[in-house]
CSV table of C-alpha atoms (C1' of nucleotides) in Angstrom, one decimal:
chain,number,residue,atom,x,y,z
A,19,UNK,CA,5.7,54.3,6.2
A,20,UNK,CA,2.7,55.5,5.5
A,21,UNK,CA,2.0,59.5,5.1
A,22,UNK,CA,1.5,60.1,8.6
A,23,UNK,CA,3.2,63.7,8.0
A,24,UNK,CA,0.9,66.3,9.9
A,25,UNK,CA,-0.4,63.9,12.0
A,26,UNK,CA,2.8,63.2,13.1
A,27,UNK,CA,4.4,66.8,13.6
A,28,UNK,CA,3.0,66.9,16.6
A,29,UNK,CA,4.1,63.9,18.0
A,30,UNK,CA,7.1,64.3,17.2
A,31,UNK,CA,6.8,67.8,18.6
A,32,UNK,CA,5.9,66.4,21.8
A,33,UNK,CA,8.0,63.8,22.1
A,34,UNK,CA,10.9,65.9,21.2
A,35,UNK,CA,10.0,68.4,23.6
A,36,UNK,CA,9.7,65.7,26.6
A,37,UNK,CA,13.4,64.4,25.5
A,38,UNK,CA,15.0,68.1,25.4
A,39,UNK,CA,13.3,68.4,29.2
A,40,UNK,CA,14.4,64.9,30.3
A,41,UNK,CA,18.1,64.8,28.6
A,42,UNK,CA,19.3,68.3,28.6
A,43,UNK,CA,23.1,67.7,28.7
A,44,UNK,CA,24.6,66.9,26.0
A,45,UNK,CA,26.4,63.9,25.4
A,46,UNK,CA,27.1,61.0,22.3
A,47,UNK,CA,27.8,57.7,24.4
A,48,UNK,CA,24.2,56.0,23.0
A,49,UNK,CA,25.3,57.2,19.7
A,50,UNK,CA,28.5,55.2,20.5
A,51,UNK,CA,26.8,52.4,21.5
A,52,UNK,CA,24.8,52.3,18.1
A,53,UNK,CA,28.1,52.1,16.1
A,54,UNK,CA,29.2,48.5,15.7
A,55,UNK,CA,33.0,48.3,16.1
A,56,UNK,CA,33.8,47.2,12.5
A,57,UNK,CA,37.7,46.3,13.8
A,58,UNK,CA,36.1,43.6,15.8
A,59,UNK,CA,33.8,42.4,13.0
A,60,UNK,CA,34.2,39.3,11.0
A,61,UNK,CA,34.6,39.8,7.1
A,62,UNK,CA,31.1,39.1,7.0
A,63,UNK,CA,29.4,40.7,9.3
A,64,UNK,CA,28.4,43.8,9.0
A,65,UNK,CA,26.6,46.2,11.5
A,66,UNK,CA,26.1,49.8,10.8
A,67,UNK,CA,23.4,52.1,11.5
A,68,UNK,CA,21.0,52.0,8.4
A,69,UNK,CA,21.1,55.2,6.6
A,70,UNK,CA,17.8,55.5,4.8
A,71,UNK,CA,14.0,53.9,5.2
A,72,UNK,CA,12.6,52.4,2.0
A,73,UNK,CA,8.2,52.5,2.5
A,74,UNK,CA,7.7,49.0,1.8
A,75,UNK,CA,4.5,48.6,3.9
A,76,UNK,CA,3.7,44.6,3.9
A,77,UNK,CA,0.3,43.7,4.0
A,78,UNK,CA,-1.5,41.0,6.8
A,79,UNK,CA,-1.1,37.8,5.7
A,80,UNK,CA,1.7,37.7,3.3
A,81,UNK,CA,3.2,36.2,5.6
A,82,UNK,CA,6.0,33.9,3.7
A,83,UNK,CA,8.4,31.7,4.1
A,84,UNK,CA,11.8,32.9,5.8
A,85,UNK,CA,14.0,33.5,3.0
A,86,UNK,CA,13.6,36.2,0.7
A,87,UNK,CA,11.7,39.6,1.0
A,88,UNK,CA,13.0,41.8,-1.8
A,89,UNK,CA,9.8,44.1,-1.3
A,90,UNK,CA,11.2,45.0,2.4
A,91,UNK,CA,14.6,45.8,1.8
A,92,UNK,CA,14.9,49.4,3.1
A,93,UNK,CA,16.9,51.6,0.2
A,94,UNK,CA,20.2,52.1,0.9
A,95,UNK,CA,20.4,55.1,-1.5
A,96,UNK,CA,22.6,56.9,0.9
A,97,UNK,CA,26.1,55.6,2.3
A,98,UNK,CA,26.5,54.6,6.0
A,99,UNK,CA,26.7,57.4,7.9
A,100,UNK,CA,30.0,58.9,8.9
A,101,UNK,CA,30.8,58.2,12.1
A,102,UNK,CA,31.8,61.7,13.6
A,103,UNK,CA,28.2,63.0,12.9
A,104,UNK,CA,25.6,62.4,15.6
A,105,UNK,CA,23.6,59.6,14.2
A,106,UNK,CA,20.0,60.8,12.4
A,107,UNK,CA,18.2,57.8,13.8
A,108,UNK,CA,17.1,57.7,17.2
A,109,UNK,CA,17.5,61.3,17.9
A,110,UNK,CA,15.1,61.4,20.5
A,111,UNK,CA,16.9,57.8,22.7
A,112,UNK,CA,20.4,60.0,22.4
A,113,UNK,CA,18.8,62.9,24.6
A,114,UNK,CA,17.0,60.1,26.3
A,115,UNK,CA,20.0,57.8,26.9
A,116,UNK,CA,22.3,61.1,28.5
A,117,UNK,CA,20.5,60.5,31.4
A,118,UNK,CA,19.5,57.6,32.9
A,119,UNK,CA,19.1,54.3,30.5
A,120,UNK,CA,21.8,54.9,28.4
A,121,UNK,CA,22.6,51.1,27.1
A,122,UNK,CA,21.6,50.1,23.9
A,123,UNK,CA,18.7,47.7,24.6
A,124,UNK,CA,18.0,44.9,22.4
A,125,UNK,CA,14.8,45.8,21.2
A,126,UNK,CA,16.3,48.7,19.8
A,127,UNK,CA,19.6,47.1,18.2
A,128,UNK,CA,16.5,44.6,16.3
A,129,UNK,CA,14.9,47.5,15.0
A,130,UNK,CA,17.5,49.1,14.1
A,131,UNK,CA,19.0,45.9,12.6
A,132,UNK,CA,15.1,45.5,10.8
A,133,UNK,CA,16.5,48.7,8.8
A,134,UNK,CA,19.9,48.0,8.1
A,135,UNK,CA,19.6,46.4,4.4
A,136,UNK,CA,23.5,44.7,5.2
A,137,UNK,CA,21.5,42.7,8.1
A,138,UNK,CA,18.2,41.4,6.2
A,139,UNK,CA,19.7,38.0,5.2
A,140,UNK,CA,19.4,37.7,9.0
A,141,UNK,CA,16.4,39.5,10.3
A,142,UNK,CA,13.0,40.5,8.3
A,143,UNK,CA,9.7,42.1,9.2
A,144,UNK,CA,6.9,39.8,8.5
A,145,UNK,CA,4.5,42.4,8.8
A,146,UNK,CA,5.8,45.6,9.3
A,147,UNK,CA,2.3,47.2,10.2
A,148,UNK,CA,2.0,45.1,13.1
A,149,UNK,CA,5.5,44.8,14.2
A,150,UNK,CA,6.0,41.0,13.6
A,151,UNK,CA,9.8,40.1,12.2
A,152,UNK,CA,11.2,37.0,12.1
A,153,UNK,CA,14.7,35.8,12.1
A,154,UNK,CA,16.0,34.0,8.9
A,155,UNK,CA,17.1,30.2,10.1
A,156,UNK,CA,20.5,30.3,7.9
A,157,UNK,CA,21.9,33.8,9.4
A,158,UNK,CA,19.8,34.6,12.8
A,159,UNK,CA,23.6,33.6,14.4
A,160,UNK,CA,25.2,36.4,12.6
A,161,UNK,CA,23.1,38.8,13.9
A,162,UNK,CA,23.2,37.7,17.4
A,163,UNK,CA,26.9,37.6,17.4
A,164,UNK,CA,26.6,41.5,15.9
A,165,UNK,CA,24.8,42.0,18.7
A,166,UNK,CA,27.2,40.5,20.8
A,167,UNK,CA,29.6,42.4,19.3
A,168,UNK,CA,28.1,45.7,19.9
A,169,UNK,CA,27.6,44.5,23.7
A,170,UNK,CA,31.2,43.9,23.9
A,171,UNK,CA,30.5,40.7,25.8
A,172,UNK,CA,33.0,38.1,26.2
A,173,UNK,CA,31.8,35.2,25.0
A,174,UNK,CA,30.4,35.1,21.1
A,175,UNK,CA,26.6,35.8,21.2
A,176,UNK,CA,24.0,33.1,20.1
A,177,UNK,CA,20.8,33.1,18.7
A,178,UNK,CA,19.8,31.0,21.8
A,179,UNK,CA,20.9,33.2,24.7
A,180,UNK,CA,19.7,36.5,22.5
A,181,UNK,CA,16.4,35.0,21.9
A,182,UNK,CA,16.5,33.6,25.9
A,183,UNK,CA,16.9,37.7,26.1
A,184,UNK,CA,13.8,38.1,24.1
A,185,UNK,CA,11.9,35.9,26.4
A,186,UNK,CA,12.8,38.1,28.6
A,187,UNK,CA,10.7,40.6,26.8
A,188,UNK,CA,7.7,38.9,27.3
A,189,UNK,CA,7.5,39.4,30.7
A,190,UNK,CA,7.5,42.8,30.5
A,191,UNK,CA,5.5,43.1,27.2
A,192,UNK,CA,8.2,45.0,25.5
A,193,UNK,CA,8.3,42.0,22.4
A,194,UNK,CA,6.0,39.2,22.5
A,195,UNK,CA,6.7,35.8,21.0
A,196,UNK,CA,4.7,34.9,17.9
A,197,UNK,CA,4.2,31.2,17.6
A,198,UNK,CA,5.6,30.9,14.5
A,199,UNK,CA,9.0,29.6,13.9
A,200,UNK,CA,11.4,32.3,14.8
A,201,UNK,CA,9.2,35.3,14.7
A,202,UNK,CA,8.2,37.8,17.3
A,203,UNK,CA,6.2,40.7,17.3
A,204,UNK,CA,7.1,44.2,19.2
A,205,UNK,CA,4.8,46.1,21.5
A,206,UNK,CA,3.0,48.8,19.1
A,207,UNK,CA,3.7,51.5,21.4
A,208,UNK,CA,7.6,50.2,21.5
A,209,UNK,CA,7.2,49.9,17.9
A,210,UNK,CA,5.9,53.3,17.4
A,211,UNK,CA,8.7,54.9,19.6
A,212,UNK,CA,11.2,53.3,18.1
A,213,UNK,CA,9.8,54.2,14.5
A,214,UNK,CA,9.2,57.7,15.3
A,215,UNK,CA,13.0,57.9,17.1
A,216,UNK,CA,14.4,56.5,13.9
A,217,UNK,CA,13.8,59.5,11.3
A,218,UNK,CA,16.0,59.8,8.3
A,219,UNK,CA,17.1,63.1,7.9
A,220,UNK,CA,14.6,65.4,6.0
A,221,UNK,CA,11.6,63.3,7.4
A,222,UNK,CA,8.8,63.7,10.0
A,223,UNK,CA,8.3,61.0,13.0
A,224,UNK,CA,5.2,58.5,12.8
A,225,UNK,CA,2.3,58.2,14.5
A,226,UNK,CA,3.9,58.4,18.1
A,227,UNK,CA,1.8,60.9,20.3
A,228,UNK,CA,0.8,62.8,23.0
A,229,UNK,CA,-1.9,60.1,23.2
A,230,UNK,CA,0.9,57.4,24.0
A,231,UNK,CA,3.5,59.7,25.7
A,232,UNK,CA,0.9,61.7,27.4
A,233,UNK,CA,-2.6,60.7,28.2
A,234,UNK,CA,-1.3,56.6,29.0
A,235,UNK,CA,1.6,57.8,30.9
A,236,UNK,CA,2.1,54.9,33.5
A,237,UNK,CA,3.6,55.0,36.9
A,238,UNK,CA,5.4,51.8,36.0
A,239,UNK,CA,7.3,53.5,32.9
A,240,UNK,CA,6.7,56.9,33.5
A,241,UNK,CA,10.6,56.9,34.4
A,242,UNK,CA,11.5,56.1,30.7
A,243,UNK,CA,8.7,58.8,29.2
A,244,UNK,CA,6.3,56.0,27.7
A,245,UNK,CA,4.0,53.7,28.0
A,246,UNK,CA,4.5,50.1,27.2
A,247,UNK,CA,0.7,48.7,27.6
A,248,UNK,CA,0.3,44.9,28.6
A,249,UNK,CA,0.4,42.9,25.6
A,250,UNK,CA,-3.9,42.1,25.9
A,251,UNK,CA,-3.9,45.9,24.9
A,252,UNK,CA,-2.5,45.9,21.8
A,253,UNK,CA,-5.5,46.4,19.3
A,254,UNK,CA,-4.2,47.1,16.3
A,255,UNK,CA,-2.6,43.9,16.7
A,256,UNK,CA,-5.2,41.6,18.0
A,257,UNK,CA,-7.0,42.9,15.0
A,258,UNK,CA,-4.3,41.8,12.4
A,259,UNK,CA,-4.0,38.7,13.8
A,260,UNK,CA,-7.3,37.8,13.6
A,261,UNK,CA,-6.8,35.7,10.5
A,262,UNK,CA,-3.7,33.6,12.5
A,263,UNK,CA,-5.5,32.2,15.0
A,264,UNK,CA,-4.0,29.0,14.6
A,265,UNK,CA,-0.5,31.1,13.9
A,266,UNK,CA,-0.4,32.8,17.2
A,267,UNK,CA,-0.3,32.2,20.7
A,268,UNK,CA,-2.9,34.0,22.0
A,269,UNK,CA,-2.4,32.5,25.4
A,270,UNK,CA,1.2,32.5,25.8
A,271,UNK,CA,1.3,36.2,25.4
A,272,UNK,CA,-1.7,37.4,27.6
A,273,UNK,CA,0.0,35.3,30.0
A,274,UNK,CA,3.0,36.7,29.6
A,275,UNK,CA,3.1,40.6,31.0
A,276,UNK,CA,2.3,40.3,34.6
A,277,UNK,CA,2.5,36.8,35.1
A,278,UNK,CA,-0.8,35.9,35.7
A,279,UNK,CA,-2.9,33.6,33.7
A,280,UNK,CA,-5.9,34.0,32.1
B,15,DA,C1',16.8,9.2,17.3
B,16,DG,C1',18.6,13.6,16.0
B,17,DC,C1',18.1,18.2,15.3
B,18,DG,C1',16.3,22.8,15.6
B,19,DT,C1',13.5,25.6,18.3
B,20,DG,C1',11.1,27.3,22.3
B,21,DG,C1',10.6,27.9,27.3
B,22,DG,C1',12.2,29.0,31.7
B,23,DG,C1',15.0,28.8,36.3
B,24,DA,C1',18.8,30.5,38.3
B,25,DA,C1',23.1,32.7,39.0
B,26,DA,C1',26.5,35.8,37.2
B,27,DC,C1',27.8,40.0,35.1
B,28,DT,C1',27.9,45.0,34.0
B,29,DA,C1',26.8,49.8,33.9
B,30,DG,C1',24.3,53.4,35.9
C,9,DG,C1',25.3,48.7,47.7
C,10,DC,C1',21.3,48.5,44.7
C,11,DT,C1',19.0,47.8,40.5
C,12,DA,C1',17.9,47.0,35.7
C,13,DG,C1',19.0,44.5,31.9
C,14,DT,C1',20.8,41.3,30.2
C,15,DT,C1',24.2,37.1,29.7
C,16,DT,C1',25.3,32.5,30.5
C,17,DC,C1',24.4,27.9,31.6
C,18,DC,C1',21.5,24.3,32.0
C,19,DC,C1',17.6,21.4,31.4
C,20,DC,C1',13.5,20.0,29.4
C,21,DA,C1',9.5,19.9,25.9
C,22,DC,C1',7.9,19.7,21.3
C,23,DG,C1',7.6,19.1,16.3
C,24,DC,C1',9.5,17.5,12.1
DNA sequence: AGCGTGGGGAAACTAG
DNA sequence: GCTAGTTTCCCCACGC
């Protein structure tokens, strides 16, 4: 991340502040539903929350091929965190998940999973800035069946009914798809909640405001304290991508949020 | 043609 | 019982 420090503060401030108001009693089930259930796990697979973020920004348009992406890997200076403690990521989605949504969506399990070192033979940002990852072709089934996993669904979890999942997203803008094999893109504004949620212990939350939490407040998601603006309003994005024309679906996602066409 | 990937309809399932 | 958020199944399209 970028020093976004004082900036920041505030946000954070706010947000916090909104959380403590919404999700007053206490309570650790989302926490639980971060921890993967290693018992379950196969020798392989591993799924823990991440314990430290490594401030590997990625710049527009090295966009490579799926494979390797040393420069991403967050550090994992610190061991996976013990269980028993309340987890230092997503501090704000515990409070918010007491009350109301309290299951693990998958947006947030593929963030998480973007900072969890043990996962990035499966899943990678492509450009962090912008929220674009990919999956990695050889082990994007090992993360779905993580996610499966964590689910506790019955059947074993694929890549194509997680990514059918993701679809999903683009209806309601939350991840768009990127035309690009195997890469998506978050909302910014999800992206920045989830980024300023996820703060290793001894840091200060990101650029997630008052200005998202507060001034676009939407009847539509003012039930889950943020706005998730239609995919046509994401500027800092439209902007990146203006050098992947041919890369990106332009279309596909401005059709996707309310179902209209353009 | 085969394979991998993407897209979406529709019904089922689960937790809140 | 209702709803949100998937999950599951299925079929089809497309590019390599």
């Amino acid at each position: 991340m970028v020093s976004l420090d004082s900036d920041f503060q505030d946000a954070i401030d706010v947000i916090q502040r909104d959380a403590d108001h919404l999700y007053h009693d206490a309570g650790m089930k989302y926490y639980e539903t971060l921890e993967c259930q290693p018992s379950l796990g196969h020798p392989g697979i591993t799924c823990h929350p991440y314990t430290s973020l490594a401030t590997s920004p990625v710049t527009p348009g090295d966009w490579g091929e799926p494979t390797s992406w040393p420069h991403i890997v967050p550090d994992l200076s610190l061991p996976p965190s013990v269980h028993s403690e309340p987890s230092p990521f997503y501090p704000a989605m515990q409070r918010h998940a007491r009350k109301g949504r309290k299951k693990l969506r998958l947006f947030e399990y593929l963030h998480e999973a973007l900072h969890d070192t043990n996962m990035v033979d499966s899943i990678q940002w492509t450009d962090r800035g912008s929220g674009t990852f990919h999956f990695v072709s050889k082990n994007k089934e090992k993360l779905a069946e993580c996610w499966g996993r964590r689910k506790g669904n019955r059947k074993t979890m694929t890549y194509q009914k997680m990514a059918r999942a993701l679809r999903n997203y683009s209806r309601t803008g939350e991840i768009a798809k990127v035309r690009r094999k195997l890469t998506y893109q978050f909302n910014p504004v999800i992206l920045q909640r989830l980024s300023a949620n996820l703060v290793p212990p001894g840091h200060t939350a990101g650029h997630m405001g008052r200005e998202v939490l507060g001034h676009h407040q939407h009847p539509m998601t003012a039930e889950v304290g943020y706005y998730v603006p239609p995919v046509s309003e994401w500027p800092v994005w439209s902007g990146q991508y203006t050098t992947y024309q041919g890369e990106y679906d332009l279309a596909t996602v401005l059709t996707s949020v309310d179902g209209s066409k353009v």
